[in-house]
Amino acid sequence: MKPKSKVLIIAGSDSSGGAGIQADIKTVTALGSYAMTAITAITTQNTTGVKSIVSIDSKEIFKQITFTCQDIKPDAIKIGMLHSSKVINSVIRALNKVKISKIVLDPVMVAKGGTRLIDNKAINILKNKLIKKATLITPNIFETEILTKTKINNMEDMIYAANILLSKGANNVLVKGGHLNTKTVNDVFVNKNEIKIFKNKKIATKNTHGTGCTLASAITTYFSCGKPLKKSCELGTKYVNHAIGSKLNYGKGYGPINHLNSIIIYKKFR
Ligand code: PXL
C-alpha cells in the first residue's frame, strides 16, 4: 500500500522505544501514513526511568522543520516534548514559516517515572503562545492542572479546566482522564460548540509508557487523512486502548504498549 498521508512529528527521542519520537513514528506508520521528524531532544532511558536528557540546538530544530517541509509538505504536524522556552520559540517561528493548518500539541511535562521533561519558563510560553497555534491540545490530568492552575477530581473539573484553556486561546481540547480513579477511562473533548466524552474500558496494567505520545500521533494521523477532528480523537482513543490491551509486558518498569496492534484497528475503523 501507499501511505494515505504525510505527518511531521516534532518531539524528543526515547531510547527505550515506547514513548517520544519512536512511539510517534510507529503509530503513524502502523496507521498507514508517512512519518517525518524534527528531533527536539535525546533522552537516555529504559522502562525503569530516565537516565539523561540532551538538548538539540533550537536553530537545528527550526531547520529540521522548515527544510523538511519545504520539500515534502506534511498534511498535519504532531508536537510532543519541547523542554525549554528557546525550543518553543524556535518551533513557533518554524510553524509560522511552514504554514500547516492541522497541528496537534501534546503538552508533555513529565515522563512516566516522574522525571521533568520541560522547565517552568517553557510551560508559560507553551500556555501563552503555543496553544493558540494548535488545532488540538491533548493534556492529561496533571498537565491540565498545571496549565489552568485548577485541581481536577472528576469530569466536571475536566470540562471546567478545558474551558479555561479555550478562553486562553486553545481551539480544541482533549483532556485525558486515564489518571482519574474511575471505572472507565473518560477522555473529554471540548471546543466552543460542543463537549464529547469518549469512554474506553480501563485495563489493569502498569505498562502504559508512551500512551500520551501514541494518542496524539494516532489523532494526528487520522486527522491528516481527512477524518474530522472529533472522530480522529475517538479513533485515537480506541487505538491506544487496544494497544494497551495487547499487554506486551517488556522491561522491568513501566513497559510500552503495542503499537502494532493497530493492524486490526485499521481494518475495523478505516
Ligand atoms: O510520554 C511523554 C514523553 C514524551 N517524549 C519523550 C519521552 C516521554 C516519556 O518518557 O521520553 C521523549
PDB file of C-alpha atoms and ligand atoms in Angstrom:
ATOM      1  CA  MET A   1       0.000   0.000   0.000  1.00  0.00           C
ATOM      2  CA  LYS A   2       0.996   3.616  -0.396  1.00  0.00           C
ATOM      3  CA  PRO A   3       0.812   5.956   2.613  1.00  0.00           C
ATOM      4  CA  LYS A   4      -2.510   7.734   2.964  1.00  0.00           C
ATOM      5  CA  SER A   5      -0.963  10.978   4.186  1.00  0.00           C
ATOM      6  CA  LYS A   6       2.237  12.616   5.450  1.00  0.00           C
ATOM      7  CA  VAL A   7       2.821  13.611   9.069  1.00  0.00           C
ATOM      8  CA  LEU A   8       5.649  15.677  10.567  1.00  0.00           C
ATOM      9  CA  ILE A   9       6.495  14.810  14.172  1.00  0.00           C
ATOM     10  CA  ILE A  10       8.277  17.369  16.372  1.00  0.00           C
ATOM     11  CA  ALA A  11       9.332  15.509  19.542  1.00  0.00           C
ATOM     12  CA  GLY A  12      12.063  14.023  21.700  1.00  0.00           C
ATOM     13  CA  SER A  13      13.716  10.654  21.274  1.00  0.00           C
ATOM     14  CA  ASP A  14      13.065   7.872  23.810  1.00  0.00           C
ATOM     15  CA  SER A  15      15.817   5.260  23.564  1.00  0.00           C
ATOM     16  CA  SER A  16      13.523   2.602  25.041  1.00  0.00           C
ATOM     17  CA  GLY A  17      11.205   2.939  22.052  1.00  0.00           C
ATOM     18  CA  GLY A  18       7.927   3.183  23.971  1.00  0.00           C
ATOM     19  CA  ALA A  19       7.347   6.936  24.011  1.00  0.00           C
ATOM     20  CA  GLY A  20       8.579  10.041  22.200  1.00  0.00           C
ATOM     21  CA  ILE A  21       9.511  10.080  18.556  1.00  0.00           C
ATOM     22  CA  GLN A  22       9.821   6.282  18.428  1.00  0.00           C
ATOM     23  CA  ALA A  23       6.204   5.833  19.559  1.00  0.00           C
ATOM     24  CA  ASP A  24       5.159   8.549  17.126  1.00  0.00           C
ATOM     25  CA  ILE A  25       6.870   7.019  14.077  1.00  0.00           C
ATOM     26  CA  LYS A  26       5.490   3.557  14.915  1.00  0.00           C
ATOM     27  CA  THR A  27       1.975   4.910  15.345  1.00  0.00           C
ATOM     28  CA  VAL A  28       1.935   6.995  12.175  1.00  0.00           C
ATOM     29  CA  THR A  29       3.393   4.076  10.220  1.00  0.00           C
ATOM     30  CA  ALA A  30       1.116   1.448  11.764  1.00  0.00           C
ATOM     31  CA  LEU A  31      -1.890   3.565  10.816  1.00  0.00           C
ATOM     32  CA  GLY A  32      -0.715   3.738   7.216  1.00  0.00           C
ATOM     33  CA  SER A  33       0.866   7.184   6.862  1.00  0.00           C
ATOM     34  CA  TYR A  34       4.331   8.571   6.128  1.00  0.00           C
ATOM     35  CA  ALA A  35       6.293   9.895   9.123  1.00  0.00           C
ATOM     36  CA  MET A  36       8.873  12.716   9.055  1.00  0.00           C
ATOM     37  CA  THR A  37      10.662  14.039  12.143  1.00  0.00           C
ATOM     38  CA  ALA A  38      12.226  17.045  13.821  1.00  0.00           C
ATOM     39  CA  ILE A  39      14.001  15.806  16.963  1.00  0.00           C
ATOM     40  CA  THR A  40      13.968  18.230  19.903  1.00  0.00           C
ATOM     41  CA  ALA A  41      15.973  16.255  22.491  1.00  0.00           C
ATOM     42  CA  ILE A  42      17.563  12.890  23.081  1.00  0.00           C
ATOM     43  CA  THR A  43      16.612  11.025  26.246  1.00  0.00           C
ATOM     44  CA  THR A  44      18.518   8.009  27.508  1.00  0.00           C
ATOM     45  CA  GLN A  45      16.003   5.825  29.273  1.00  0.00           C
ATOM     46  CA  ASN A  46      14.575   2.387  29.778  1.00  0.00           C
ATOM     47  CA  THR A  47      11.280   1.259  31.286  1.00  0.00           C
ATOM     48  CA  THR A  48      12.608   1.932  34.815  1.00  0.00           C
ATOM     49  CA  GLY A  49      13.344   5.628  34.241  1.00  0.00           C
ATOM     50  CA  VAL A  50      15.179   8.464  32.507  1.00  0.00           C
ATOM     51  CA  LYS A  51      18.991   8.494  32.862  1.00  0.00           C
ATOM     52  CA  SER A  52      19.802  11.693  30.960  1.00  0.00           C
ATOM     53  CA  ILE A  53      18.452  14.304  28.558  1.00  0.00           C
ATOM     54  CA  VAL A  54      20.488  16.066  25.865  1.00  0.00           C
ATOM     55  CA  SER A  55      19.007  19.112  24.144  1.00  0.00           C
ATOM     56  CA  ILE A  56      19.179  19.664  20.422  1.00  0.00           C
ATOM     57  CA  ASP A  57      20.128  23.220  19.470  1.00  0.00           C
ATOM     58  CA  SER A  58      16.984  25.285  18.790  1.00  0.00           C
ATOM     59  CA  LYS A  59      18.358  26.512  15.427  1.00  0.00           C
ATOM     60  CA  GLU A  60      18.798  22.892  14.395  1.00  0.00           C
ATOM     61  CA  ILE A  61      15.174  22.159  15.378  1.00  0.00           C
ATOM     62  CA  PHE A  62      13.993  25.140  13.305  1.00  0.00           C
ATOM     63  CA  LYS A  63      15.977  23.836  10.320  1.00  0.00           C
ATOM     64  CA  GLN A  64      14.691  20.258  10.644  1.00  0.00           C
ATOM     65  CA  ILE A  65      11.109  21.581  10.474  1.00  0.00           C
ATOM     66  CA  THR A  66      11.487  24.158   7.715  1.00  0.00           C
ATOM     67  CA  PHE A  67      13.914  22.289   5.448  1.00  0.00           C
ATOM     68  CA  THR A  68      11.891  19.065   5.637  1.00  0.00           C
ATOM     69  CA  CYS A  69       8.542  20.777   4.980  1.00  0.00           C
ATOM     70  CA  GLN A  70       9.952  22.882   2.161  1.00  0.00           C
ATOM     71  CA  ASP A  71      10.492  19.653   0.205  1.00  0.00           C
ATOM     72  CA  ILE A  72       7.709  17.309   1.391  1.00  0.00           C
ATOM     73  CA  LYS A  73       4.681  19.172   2.706  1.00  0.00           C
ATOM     74  CA  PRO A  74       3.039  17.352   5.629  1.00  0.00           C
ATOM     75  CA  ASP A  75      -0.760  17.093   5.876  1.00  0.00           C
ATOM     76  CA  ALA A  76      -0.503  17.558   9.639  1.00  0.00           C
ATOM     77  CA  ILE A  77       2.023  18.137  12.415  1.00  0.00           C
ATOM     78  CA  LYS A  78       2.252  16.430  15.820  1.00  0.00           C
ATOM     79  CA  ILE A  79       4.188  18.199  18.578  1.00  0.00           C
ATOM     80  CA  GLY A  80       5.495  16.406  21.676  1.00  0.00           C
ATOM     81  CA  MET A  81       8.382  17.124  24.073  1.00  0.00           C
ATOM     82  CA  LEU A  82       9.611  20.758  23.976  1.00  0.00           C
ATOM     83  CA  HIS A  83      11.790  21.213  27.024  1.00  0.00           C
ATOM     84  CA  SER A  84      12.836  24.894  27.010  1.00  0.00           C
ATOM     85  CA  SER A  85      11.472  28.321  26.096  1.00  0.00           C
ATOM     86  CA  LYS A  86      14.181  28.661  23.446  1.00  0.00           C
ATOM     87  CA  VAL A  87      12.983  25.471  21.789  1.00  0.00           C
ATOM     88  CA  ILE A  88       9.319  26.533  21.940  1.00  0.00           C
ATOM     89  CA  ASN A  89      10.062  29.953  20.433  1.00  0.00           C
ATOM     90  CA  SER A  90      12.015  28.308  17.667  1.00  0.00           C
ATOM     91  CA  VAL A  91       9.188  25.852  16.958  1.00  0.00           C
ATOM     92  CA  ILE A  92       6.685  28.748  16.847  1.00  0.00           C
ATOM     93  CA  ARG A  93       8.882  30.586  14.310  1.00  0.00           C
ATOM     94  CA  ALA A  94       9.148  27.435  12.202  1.00  0.00           C
ATOM     95  CA  LEU A  95       5.363  26.824  12.348  1.00  0.00           C
ATOM     96  CA  ASN A  96       4.765  30.412  11.203  1.00  0.00           C
ATOM     97  CA  LYS A  97       7.023  29.747   8.240  1.00  0.00           C
ATOM     98  CA  VAL A  98       5.683  26.352   7.107  1.00  0.00           C
ATOM     99  CA  LYS A  99       2.002  27.329   7.484  1.00  0.00           C
ATOM    100  CA  ILE A 100       0.462  23.880   8.065  1.00  0.00           C
ATOM    101  CA  SER A 101      -3.064  24.224   9.410  1.00  0.00           C
ATOM    102  CA  LYS A 102      -3.553  20.860  11.181  1.00  0.00           C
ATOM    103  CA  ILE A 103      -1.448  20.867  14.352  1.00  0.00           C
ATOM    104  CA  VAL A 104      -1.854  18.550  17.367  1.00  0.00           C
ATOM    105  CA  LEU A 105       0.023  19.538  20.541  1.00  0.00           C
ATOM    106  CA  ASP A 106       0.706  17.070  23.345  1.00  0.00           C
ATOM    107  CA  PRO A 107       1.963  19.337  26.166  1.00  0.00           C
ATOM    108  CA  VAL A 108       4.480  16.821  27.547  1.00  0.00           C
ATOM    109  CA  MET A 109       5.692  17.688  31.060  1.00  0.00           C
ATOM    110  CA  VAL A 110       6.899  14.595  32.941  1.00  0.00           C
ATOM    111  CA  ALA A 111       7.961  11.063  31.986  1.00  0.00           C
ATOM    112  CA  LYS A 112       6.121   8.085  33.457  1.00  0.00           C
ATOM    113  CA  GLY A 113       8.657   7.635  36.267  1.00  0.00           C
ATOM    114  CA  GLY A 114       8.337  11.313  37.291  1.00  0.00           C
ATOM    115  CA  THR A 115      11.325  12.959  35.525  1.00  0.00           C
ATOM    116  CA  ARG A 116      10.570  16.534  34.397  1.00  0.00           C
ATOM    117  CA  LEU A 117      10.801  16.963  30.609  1.00  0.00           C
ATOM    118  CA  ILE A 118      10.086  20.733  30.464  1.00  0.00           C
ATOM    119  CA  ASP A 119      11.180  23.754  32.545  1.00  0.00           C
ATOM    120  CA  ASN A 120       8.847  26.317  34.160  1.00  0.00           C
ATOM    121  CA  LYS A 121       9.578  29.196  31.781  1.00  0.00           C
ATOM    122  CA  ALA A 122       8.771  26.901  28.877  1.00  0.00           C
ATOM    123  CA  ILE A 123       5.395  25.997  30.425  1.00  0.00           C
ATOM    124  CA  ASN A 124       4.458  29.701  30.414  1.00  0.00           C
ATOM    125  CA  ILE A 125       5.341  30.184  26.751  1.00  0.00           C
ATOM    126  CA  LEU A 126       3.549  26.973  25.826  1.00  0.00           C
ATOM    127  CA  LYS A 127       0.462  28.257  27.670  1.00  0.00           C
ATOM    128  CA  ASN A 128       0.559  31.822  26.373  1.00  0.00           C
ATOM    129  CA  LYS A 129       1.779  31.375  22.812  1.00  0.00           C
ATOM    130  CA  LEU A 130       1.897  27.808  21.514  1.00  0.00           C
ATOM    131  CA  ILE A 131      -1.580  26.532  22.394  1.00  0.00           C
ATOM    132  CA  LYS A 132      -3.103  29.193  20.118  1.00  0.00           C
ATOM    133  CA  LYS A 133      -1.166  27.740  17.164  1.00  0.00           C
ATOM    134  CA  ALA A 134      -2.504  24.221  17.714  1.00  0.00           C
ATOM    135  CA  THR A 135      -5.752  22.872  16.295  1.00  0.00           C
ATOM    136  CA  LEU A 136      -5.918  20.483  19.254  1.00  0.00           C
ATOM    137  CA  ILE A 137      -4.142  20.251  22.596  1.00  0.00           C
ATOM    138  CA  THR A 138      -4.162  16.906  24.465  1.00  0.00           C
ATOM    139  CA  PRO A 139      -3.171  17.409  28.135  1.00  0.00           C
ATOM    140  CA  ASN A 140      -3.533  14.685  30.769  1.00  0.00           C
ATOM    141  CA  ILE A 141      -4.993  15.496  34.200  1.00  0.00           C
ATOM    142  CA  PHE A 142      -1.663  16.624  35.680  1.00  0.00           C
ATOM    143  CA  GLU A 143      -0.797  18.816  32.666  1.00  0.00           C
ATOM    144  CA  THR A 144      -4.294  20.324  32.643  1.00  0.00           C
ATOM    145  CA  GLU A 145      -3.955  21.210  36.341  1.00  0.00           C
ATOM    146  CA  ILE A 146      -0.606  22.923  35.707  1.00  0.00           C
ATOM    147  CA  LEU A 147      -1.842  24.794  32.619  1.00  0.00           C
ATOM    148  CA  THR A 148      -5.054  26.015  34.281  1.00  0.00           C
ATOM    149  CA  LYS A 149      -3.970  26.246  37.949  1.00  0.00           C
ATOM    150  CA  THR A 150      -7.007  24.173  38.955  1.00  0.00           C
ATOM    151  CA  LYS A 151      -7.443  20.871  40.815  1.00  0.00           C
ATOM    152  CA  ILE A 152      -9.165  18.087  38.894  1.00  0.00           C
ATOM    153  CA  ASN A 153     -11.082  15.319  40.667  1.00  0.00           C
ATOM    154  CA  ASN A 154     -13.863  14.474  38.243  1.00  0.00           C
ATOM    155  CA  MET A 155     -15.381  15.019  34.803  1.00  0.00           C
ATOM    156  CA  GLU A 156     -16.935  18.400  35.709  1.00  0.00           C
ATOM    157  CA  ASP A 157     -13.480  19.643  36.744  1.00  0.00           C
ATOM    158  CA  MET A 158     -12.056  18.394  33.426  1.00  0.00           C
ATOM    159  CA  ILE A 159     -14.690  20.306  31.447  1.00  0.00           C
ATOM    160  CA  TYR A 160     -14.217  23.427  33.567  1.00  0.00           C
ATOM    161  CA  ALA A 161     -10.440  23.345  33.003  1.00  0.00           C
ATOM    162  CA  ALA A 162     -10.841  22.684  29.281  1.00  0.00           C
ATOM    163  CA  ASN A 163     -12.963  25.831  29.074  1.00  0.00           C
ATOM    164  CA  ILE A 164     -10.191  27.805  30.784  1.00  0.00           C
ATOM    165  CA  LEU A 165      -7.813  26.581  28.053  1.00  0.00           C
ATOM    166  CA  LEU A 166     -10.335  27.651  25.393  1.00  0.00           C
ATOM    167  CA  SER A 167     -10.528  31.108  26.983  1.00  0.00           C
ATOM    168  CA  LYS A 168      -6.718  31.290  26.779  1.00  0.00           C
ATOM    169  CA  GLY A 169      -6.876  30.717  23.026  1.00  0.00           C
ATOM    170  CA  ALA A 170      -6.940  26.936  22.590  1.00  0.00           C
ATOM    171  CA  ASN A 171      -9.100  25.860  19.645  1.00  0.00           C
ATOM    172  CA  ASN A 172      -9.976  22.314  20.712  1.00  0.00           C
ATOM    173  CA  VAL A 173      -9.025  20.481  23.902  1.00  0.00           C
ATOM    174  CA  LEU A 174      -8.923  16.763  24.679  1.00  0.00           C
ATOM    175  CA  VAL A 175      -8.396  16.277  28.416  1.00  0.00           C
ATOM    176  CA  LYS A 176      -7.232  12.707  29.019  1.00  0.00           C
ATOM    177  CA  GLY A 177      -8.861  11.172  32.064  1.00  0.00           C
ATOM    178  CA  GLY A 178      -6.763   7.999  32.415  1.00  0.00           C
ATOM    179  CA  HIS A 179      -5.206   9.140  35.703  1.00  0.00           C
ATOM    180  CA  LEU A 180      -8.536   9.598  37.498  1.00  0.00           C
ATOM    181  CA  ASN A 181      -9.859   6.827  39.703  1.00  0.00           C
ATOM    182  CA  THR A 182     -12.893   5.890  37.580  1.00  0.00           C
ATOM    183  CA  LYS A 183     -14.365   2.612  36.307  1.00  0.00           C
ATOM    184  CA  THR A 184     -13.872   3.565  32.646  1.00  0.00           C
ATOM    185  CA  VAL A 185     -11.257   5.844  31.075  1.00  0.00           C
ATOM    186  CA  ASN A 186     -13.112   9.035  30.176  1.00  0.00           C
ATOM    187  CA  ASP A 187     -11.419  11.450  27.782  1.00  0.00           C
ATOM    188  CA  VAL A 188     -13.204  14.774  27.330  1.00  0.00           C
ATOM    189  CA  PHE A 189     -13.216  16.671  24.022  1.00  0.00           C
ATOM    190  CA  VAL A 190     -14.264  20.319  24.321  1.00  0.00           C
ATOM    191  CA  ASN A 191     -14.475  23.262  21.923  1.00  0.00           C
ATOM    192  CA  LYS A 192     -16.638  26.408  21.781  1.00  0.00           C
ATOM    193  CA  ASN A 193     -19.578  24.469  20.340  1.00  0.00           C
ATOM    194  CA  GLU A 194     -19.584  21.078  21.975  1.00  0.00           C
ATOM    195  CA  ILE A 195     -18.499  18.658  24.661  1.00  0.00           C
ATOM    196  CA  LYS A 196     -17.987  14.986  23.838  1.00  0.00           C
ATOM    197  CA  ILE A 197     -16.859  12.221  26.181  1.00  0.00           C
ATOM    198  CA  PHE A 198     -15.018   9.183  24.851  1.00  0.00           C
ATOM    199  CA  LYS A 199     -15.276   6.185  27.159  1.00  0.00           C
ATOM    200  CA  ASN A 200     -12.965   3.188  26.976  1.00  0.00           C
ATOM    201  CA  LYS A 201     -12.554   0.274  29.313  1.00  0.00           C
ATOM    202  CA  LYS A 202      -9.871   0.605  31.982  1.00  0.00           C
ATOM    203  CA  ILE A 203      -7.160  -2.030  31.676  1.00  0.00           C
ATOM    204  CA  ALA A 204      -5.278  -3.049  34.824  1.00  0.00           C
ATOM    205  CA  THR A 205      -1.599  -2.761  33.861  1.00  0.00           C
ATOM    206  CA  LYS A 206       1.456  -0.695  34.703  1.00  0.00           C
ATOM    207  CA  ASN A 207       2.594  -0.890  31.078  1.00  0.00           C
ATOM    208  CA  THR A 208       1.318   2.448  29.848  1.00  0.00           C
ATOM    209  CA  HIS A 209       4.597   4.168  28.937  1.00  0.00           C
ATOM    210  CA  GLY A 210       4.086   6.382  25.895  1.00  0.00           C
ATOM    211  CA  THR A 211       0.288   6.348  25.823  1.00  0.00           C
ATOM    212  CA  GLY A 212       0.131  10.166  25.555  1.00  0.00           C
ATOM    213  CA  CYS A 213       2.587  10.340  22.648  1.00  0.00           C
ATOM    214  CA  THR A 214       0.824   7.473  20.928  1.00  0.00           C
ATOM    215  CA  LEU A 215      -2.635   9.000  21.324  1.00  0.00           C
ATOM    216  CA  ALA A 216      -1.579  12.383  19.921  1.00  0.00           C
ATOM    217  CA  SER A 217       0.140  10.690  16.974  1.00  0.00           C
ATOM    218  CA  ALA A 218      -2.854   8.477  16.245  1.00  0.00           C
ATOM    219  CA  ILE A 219      -5.182  11.502  16.314  1.00  0.00           C
ATOM    220  CA  THR A 220      -2.812  13.443  14.045  1.00  0.00           C
ATOM    221  CA  THR A 221      -2.678  10.559  11.578  1.00  0.00           C
ATOM    222  CA  TYR A 222      -6.449  10.123  11.332  1.00  0.00           C
ATOM    223  CA  PHE A 223      -6.855  13.906  11.081  1.00  0.00           C
ATOM    224  CA  SER A 224      -4.156  14.126   8.386  1.00  0.00           C
ATOM    225  CA  CYS A 225      -6.099  11.568   6.329  1.00  0.00           C
ATOM    226  CA  GLY A 226      -9.146  13.838   6.284  1.00  0.00           C
ATOM    227  CA  LYS A 227     -11.182  12.473   9.188  1.00  0.00           C
ATOM    228  CA  PRO A 228     -12.944  15.186  11.210  1.00  0.00           C
ATOM    229  CA  LEU A 229     -11.084  16.186  14.394  1.00  0.00           C
ATOM    230  CA  LYS A 230     -13.634  14.817  16.872  1.00  0.00           C
ATOM    231  CA  LYS A 231     -13.798  11.475  15.018  1.00  0.00           C
ATOM    232  CA  SER A 232      -9.989  11.402  14.916  1.00  0.00           C
ATOM    233  CA  CYS A 233      -9.949  11.776  18.709  1.00  0.00           C
ATOM    234  CA  GLU A 234     -12.436   8.946  19.143  1.00  0.00           C
ATOM    235  CA  LEU A 235     -10.474   6.636  16.830  1.00  0.00           C
ATOM    236  CA  GLY A 236      -7.223   7.646  18.555  1.00  0.00           C
ATOM    237  CA  THR A 237      -8.525   6.682  21.997  1.00  0.00           C
ATOM    238  CA  LYS A 238      -9.648   3.299  20.627  1.00  0.00           C
ATOM    239  CA  TYR A 239      -6.247   2.683  19.027  1.00  0.00           C
ATOM    240  CA  VAL A 240      -4.465   3.392  22.333  1.00  0.00           C
ATOM    241  CA  ASN A 241      -6.949   1.295  24.323  1.00  0.00           C
ATOM    242  CA  HIS A 242      -6.347  -1.698  22.046  1.00  0.00           C
ATOM    243  CA  ALA A 243      -2.579  -1.118  22.151  1.00  0.00           C
ATOM    244  CA  ILE A 244      -2.653  -1.162  25.987  1.00  0.00           C
ATOM    245  CA  GLY A 245      -4.918  -4.212  25.955  1.00  0.00           C
ATOM    246  CA  SER A 246      -2.477  -6.317  23.984  1.00  0.00           C
ATOM    247  CA  LYS A 247      -0.155  -6.382  27.051  1.00  0.00           C
ATOM    248  CA  LEU A 248       3.401  -6.650  25.738  1.00  0.00           C
ATOM    249  CA  ASN A 249       4.997  -6.763  29.197  1.00  0.00           C
ATOM    250  CA  TYR A 250       8.501  -5.692  28.070  1.00  0.00           C
ATOM    251  CA  GLY A 251      11.037  -4.430  30.635  1.00  0.00           C
ATOM    252  CA  LYS A 252      11.118  -4.291  34.432  1.00  0.00           C
ATOM    253  CA  GLY A 253       9.374  -0.937  34.879  1.00  0.00           C
ATOM    254  CA  TYR A 254       6.595   0.913  33.047  1.00  0.00           C
ATOM    255  CA  GLY A 255       6.608  -1.023  29.785  1.00  0.00           C
ATOM    256  CA  PRO A 256       5.471   0.047  26.313  1.00  0.00           C
ATOM    257  CA  ILE A 257       2.125  -0.536  24.651  1.00  0.00           C
ATOM    258  CA  ASN A 258       1.760  -2.483  21.408  1.00  0.00           C
ATOM    259  CA  HIS A 259       1.717  -0.001  18.538  1.00  0.00           C
ATOM    260  CA  LEU A 260       1.411  -2.820  16.008  1.00  0.00           C
ATOM    261  CA  ASN A 261      -1.943  -3.860  17.349  1.00  0.00           C
ATOM    262  CA  SER A 262      -3.383  -1.224  15.036  1.00  0.00           C
ATOM    263  CA  ILE A 263      -3.367  -3.556  12.077  1.00  0.00           C
ATOM    264  CA  ILE A 264      -6.662  -4.903  13.446  1.00  0.00           C
ATOM    265  CA  ILE A 265      -7.866  -1.382  14.231  1.00  0.00           C
ATOM    266  CA  TYR A 266      -7.003  -0.360  10.694  1.00  0.00           C
ATOM    267  CA  LYS A 267      -9.309  -2.988   9.225  1.00  0.00           C
ATOM    268  CA  LYS A 268     -12.047  -2.223  11.696  1.00  0.00           C
ATOM    269  CA  PHE A 269     -12.076   1.543  11.658  1.00  0.00           C
ATOM    270  CA  ARG A 270     -10.709   2.852   8.381  1.00  0.00           C
TER     271      ARG A 270
HETATM  272  O1  PXL B   1       5.370  10.322  27.367  1.00  0.00           O
HETATM  273  C1  PXL B   1       5.994  11.540  27.411  1.00  0.00           C
HETATM  274  C2  PXL B   1       7.315  11.545  26.726  1.00  0.00           C
HETATM  275  C3  PXL B   1       7.490  12.319  25.618  1.00  0.00           C
HETATM  276  N1  PXL B   1       8.650  12.399  24.949  1.00  0.00           N
HETATM  277  C4  PXL B   1       9.715  11.689  25.347  1.00  0.00           C
HETATM  278  C5  PXL B   1       9.618  10.864  26.445  1.00  0.00           C
HETATM  279  C6  PXL B   1       8.384  10.788  27.157  1.00  0.00           C
HETATM  280  C7  PXL B   1       8.275   9.923  28.308  1.00  0.00           C
HETATM  281  O2  PXL B   1       9.144   9.222  28.709  1.00  0.00           O
HETATM  282  O3  PXL B   1      10.664  10.157  26.802  1.00  0.00           O
HETATM  283  C8  PXL B   1      10.979  11.787  24.577  1.00  0.00           C
END
